[in-house]
Coordinates of C-alpha atoms in Angstrom, one line a residue:
X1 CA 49.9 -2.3 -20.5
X2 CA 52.3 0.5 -21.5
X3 CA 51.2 0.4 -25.4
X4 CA 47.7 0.5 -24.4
X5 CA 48.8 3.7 -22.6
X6 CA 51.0 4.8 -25.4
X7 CA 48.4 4.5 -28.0
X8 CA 46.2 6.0 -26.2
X9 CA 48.0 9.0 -25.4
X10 CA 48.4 10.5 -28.7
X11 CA 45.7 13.1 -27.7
X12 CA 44.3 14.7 -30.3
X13 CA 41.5 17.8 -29.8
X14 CA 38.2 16.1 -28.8
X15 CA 39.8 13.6 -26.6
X16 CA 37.5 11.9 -23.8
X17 CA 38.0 13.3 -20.8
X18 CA 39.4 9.9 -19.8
X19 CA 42.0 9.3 -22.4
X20 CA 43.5 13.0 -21.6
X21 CA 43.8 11.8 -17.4
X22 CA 45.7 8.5 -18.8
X23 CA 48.0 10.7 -21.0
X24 CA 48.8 13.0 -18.1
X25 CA 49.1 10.1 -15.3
X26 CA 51.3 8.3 -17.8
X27 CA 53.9 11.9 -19.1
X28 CA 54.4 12.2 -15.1
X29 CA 55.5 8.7 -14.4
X30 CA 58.0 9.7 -17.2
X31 CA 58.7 12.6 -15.9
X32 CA 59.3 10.7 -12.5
X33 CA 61.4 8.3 -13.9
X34 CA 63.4 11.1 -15.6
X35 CA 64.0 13.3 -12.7
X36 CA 63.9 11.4 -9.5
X37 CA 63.5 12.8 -5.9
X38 CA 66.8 12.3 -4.6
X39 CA 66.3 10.5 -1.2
X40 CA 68.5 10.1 1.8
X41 CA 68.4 7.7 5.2
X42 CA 67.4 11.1 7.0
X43 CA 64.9 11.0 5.7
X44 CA 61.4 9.9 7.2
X45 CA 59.7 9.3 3.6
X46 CA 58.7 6.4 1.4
X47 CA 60.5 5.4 -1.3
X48 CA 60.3 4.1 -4.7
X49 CA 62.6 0.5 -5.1
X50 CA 62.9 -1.9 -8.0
X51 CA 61.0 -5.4 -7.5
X52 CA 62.2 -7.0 -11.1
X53 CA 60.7 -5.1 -14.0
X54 CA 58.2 -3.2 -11.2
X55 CA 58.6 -0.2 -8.9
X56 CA 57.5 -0.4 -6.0
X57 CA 56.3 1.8 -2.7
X58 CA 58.0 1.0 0.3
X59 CA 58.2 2.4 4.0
X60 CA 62.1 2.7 5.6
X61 CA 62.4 1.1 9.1
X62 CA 64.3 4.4 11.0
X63 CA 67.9 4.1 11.9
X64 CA 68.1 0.2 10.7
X65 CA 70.2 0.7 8.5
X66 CA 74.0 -1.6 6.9
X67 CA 76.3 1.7 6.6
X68 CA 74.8 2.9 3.4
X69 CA 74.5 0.0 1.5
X70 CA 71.3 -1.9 2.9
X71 CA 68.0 -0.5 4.6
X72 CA 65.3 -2.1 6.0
X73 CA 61.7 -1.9 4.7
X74 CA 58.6 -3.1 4.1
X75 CA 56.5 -3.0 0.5
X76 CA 53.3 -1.4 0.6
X77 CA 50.1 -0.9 -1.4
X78 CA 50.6 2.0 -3.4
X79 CA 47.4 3.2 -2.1
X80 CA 48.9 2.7 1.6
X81 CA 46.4 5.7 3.3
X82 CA 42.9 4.7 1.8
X83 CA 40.7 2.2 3.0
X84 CA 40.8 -0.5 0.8
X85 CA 44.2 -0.4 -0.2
X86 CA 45.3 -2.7 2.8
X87 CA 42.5 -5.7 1.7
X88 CA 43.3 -5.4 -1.9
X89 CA 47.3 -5.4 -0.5
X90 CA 46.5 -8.1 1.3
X91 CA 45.1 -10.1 -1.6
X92 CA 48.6 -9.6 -3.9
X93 CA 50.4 -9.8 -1.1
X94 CA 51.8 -7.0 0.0
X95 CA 50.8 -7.3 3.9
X96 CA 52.8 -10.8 3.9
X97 CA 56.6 -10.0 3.5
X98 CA 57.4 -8.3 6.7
X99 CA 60.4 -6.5 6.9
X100 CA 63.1 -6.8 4.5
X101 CA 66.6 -6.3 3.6
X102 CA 67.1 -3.5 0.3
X103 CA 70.2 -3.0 -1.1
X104 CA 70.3 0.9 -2.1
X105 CA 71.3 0.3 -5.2
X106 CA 67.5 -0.3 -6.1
X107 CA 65.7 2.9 -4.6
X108 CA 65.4 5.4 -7.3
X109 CA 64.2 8.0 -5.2
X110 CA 61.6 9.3 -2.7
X111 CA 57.8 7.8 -3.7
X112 CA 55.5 9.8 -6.0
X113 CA 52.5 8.7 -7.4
X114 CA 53.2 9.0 -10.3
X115 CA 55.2 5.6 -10.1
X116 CA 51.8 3.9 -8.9
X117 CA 51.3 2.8 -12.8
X118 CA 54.4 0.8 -12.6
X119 CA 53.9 -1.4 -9.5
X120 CA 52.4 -5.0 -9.5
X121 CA 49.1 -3.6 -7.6
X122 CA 48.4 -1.3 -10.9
X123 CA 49.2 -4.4 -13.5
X124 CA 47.0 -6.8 -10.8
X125 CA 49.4 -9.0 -10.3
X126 CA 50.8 -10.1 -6.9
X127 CA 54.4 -9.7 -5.5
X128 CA 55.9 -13.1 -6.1
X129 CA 57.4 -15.2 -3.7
X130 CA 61.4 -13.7 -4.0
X131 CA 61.3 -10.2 -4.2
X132 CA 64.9 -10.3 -4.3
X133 CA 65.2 -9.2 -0.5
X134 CA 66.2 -11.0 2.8
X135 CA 64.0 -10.9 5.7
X136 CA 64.9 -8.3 8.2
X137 CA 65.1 -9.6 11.6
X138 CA 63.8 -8.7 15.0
X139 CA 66.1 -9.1 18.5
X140 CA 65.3 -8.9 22.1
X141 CA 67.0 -6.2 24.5
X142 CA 67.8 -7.2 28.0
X143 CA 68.3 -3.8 30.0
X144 CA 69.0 -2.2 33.1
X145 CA 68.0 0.4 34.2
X146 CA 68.0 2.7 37.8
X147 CA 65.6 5.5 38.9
X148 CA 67.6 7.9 38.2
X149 CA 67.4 6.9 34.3
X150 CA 70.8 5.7 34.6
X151 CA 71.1 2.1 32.3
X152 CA 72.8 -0.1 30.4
X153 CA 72.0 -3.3 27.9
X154 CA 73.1 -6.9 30.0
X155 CA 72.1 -8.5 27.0
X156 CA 71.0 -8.3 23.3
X157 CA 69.7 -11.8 21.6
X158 CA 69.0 -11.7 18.0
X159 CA 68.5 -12.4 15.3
X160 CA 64.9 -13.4 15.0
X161 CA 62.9 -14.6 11.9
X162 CA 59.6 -13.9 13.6
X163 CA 58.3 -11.2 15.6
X164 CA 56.3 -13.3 17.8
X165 CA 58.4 -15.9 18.3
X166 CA 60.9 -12.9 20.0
X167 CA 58.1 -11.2 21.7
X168 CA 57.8 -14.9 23.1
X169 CA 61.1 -14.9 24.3
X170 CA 61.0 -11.6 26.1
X171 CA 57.9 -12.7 27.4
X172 CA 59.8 -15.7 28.9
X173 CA 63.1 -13.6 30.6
X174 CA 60.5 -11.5 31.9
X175 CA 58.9 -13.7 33.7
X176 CA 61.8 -15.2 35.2
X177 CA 63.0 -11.6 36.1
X178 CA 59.9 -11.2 37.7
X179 CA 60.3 -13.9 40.6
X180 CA 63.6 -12.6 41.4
X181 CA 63.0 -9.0 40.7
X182 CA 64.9 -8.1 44.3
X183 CA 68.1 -10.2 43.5
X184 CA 68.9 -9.7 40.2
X185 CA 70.6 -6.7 40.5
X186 CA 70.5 -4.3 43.6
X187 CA 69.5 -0.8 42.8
X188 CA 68.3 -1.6 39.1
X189 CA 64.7 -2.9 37.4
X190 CA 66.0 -5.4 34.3
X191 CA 63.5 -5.9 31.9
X192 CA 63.4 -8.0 28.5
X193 CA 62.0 -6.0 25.3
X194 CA 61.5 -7.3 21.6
X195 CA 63.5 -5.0 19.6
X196 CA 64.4 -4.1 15.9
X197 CA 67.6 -6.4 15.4
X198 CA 70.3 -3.6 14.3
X199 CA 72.6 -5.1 11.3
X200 CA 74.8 -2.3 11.9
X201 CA 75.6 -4.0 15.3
X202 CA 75.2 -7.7 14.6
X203 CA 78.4 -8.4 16.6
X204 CA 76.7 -7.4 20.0
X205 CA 74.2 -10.0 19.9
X206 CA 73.7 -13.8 20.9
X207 CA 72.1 -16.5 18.3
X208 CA 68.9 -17.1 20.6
X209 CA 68.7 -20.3 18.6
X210 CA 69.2 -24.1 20.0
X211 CA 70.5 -22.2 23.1
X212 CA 69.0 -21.6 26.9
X213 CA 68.0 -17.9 27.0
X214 CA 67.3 -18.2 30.7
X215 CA 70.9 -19.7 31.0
X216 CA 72.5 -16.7 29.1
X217 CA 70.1 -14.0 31.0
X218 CA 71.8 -15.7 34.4
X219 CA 75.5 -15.2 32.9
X220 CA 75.2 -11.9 31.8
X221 CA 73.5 -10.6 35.0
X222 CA 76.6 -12.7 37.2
X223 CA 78.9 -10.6 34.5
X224 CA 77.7 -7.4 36.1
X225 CA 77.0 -8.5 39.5
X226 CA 80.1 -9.7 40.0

């Protein structure tokens, strides 16, 4: 692909109109690769991260981040925004990876188009199976909270491989919540929430798995009740 483009853009005067766009697309995906835009976790942008030999667009999940050594994201279409980027995503599977763990050692920078030549959408080809990430995980938040706004977490279970299967689980503590809504503790609504799992925080929360959520839900509410 690139020495179709570097033939191809020894202009010469007289070039088609189309040759001359290639050469430019391809001197500013140099010049991108040159001179980055520096990014930082602040920051609400996409961002251009190394898949292999690719480049790839991908979206930051705010404030999930591993001290500044892992983020969370997701890949995207390069042409995330226009309408048939998210089918032809779909087909090289860039809708299918969820959320993932990325080192920040392999952003280069913010996203600019320009890098769209160098992704697996431009080439055809579809994200294989180990993008070299881990799956970033989901958690469920237990909270109390009074009228006053006045709050705190009873209970944080995590982490999750699935979204649904923690939306199930919230699902589940809510409904037992709900048919002792009065008792569980005076003064306060508790409610169960599916919830970003925060890395940063790993240590507050409860493996959900092979374990009886309501059972846990019932000690941490006796823990404050008591």
């Amino acid at each position: 692909m690139f020495r179709r483009m570097l033939s191809r853009c020894a202009t010469t005067p007289g070039t088609a109109p189309e040759d001359q766009a290639v050469a430019d697309e391809f001197r500013a995906m140099l010049a991108a690769i040159r001179n980055p835009e520096p990014w930082t976790p602040d920051l609400a942008q996409d961002i251009a991260v190394r898949v292999g030999p690719f480049i790839e667009r991908a979206h930051p999940r705010p404030g999930d981040d591993h001290g500044t050594e892992v983020i969370a994201v997701a890949l995207v279409h390069p042409d995330t925004g226009h309408a048939a980027a998210y089918l032809h995503g779909h087909q090289l599977g860039y809708n299918g990876k969820g959320w993932l763990r990325c080192e920040t050692s392999a952003i280069l920078g913010t996203w600019q188009p320009a890098y769209a030549m160098l992704t697996h959408a431009a080439a055809n080809r579809p994200l294989p199976d180990d993008v070299g990430m881990s799956p970033a995980h989901y958690g469920v938040h237990v909270e109390a909270h009074r009228a006053d706004g006045a709050g705190r977490t009873l209970l944080r279970l995590g982490p999750y491989f699935q979204t649904w299967v923690a939306a199930h689980d919230a699902d589940q503590l809510n409904t037992d919540l709900a048919g002792r809504a009065a008792t569980v503790i005076p003064g306060f609504t508790v409610t169960a929430k599916d919830a970003l799992f925060d890395v940063s925080d790993h240590e507050s929360y409860t493996d959900p798995y092979l374990a009886d959520i309501v059972a846990l839900l019932a000690a941490a509410v006796a823990g404050v009740s008591g």
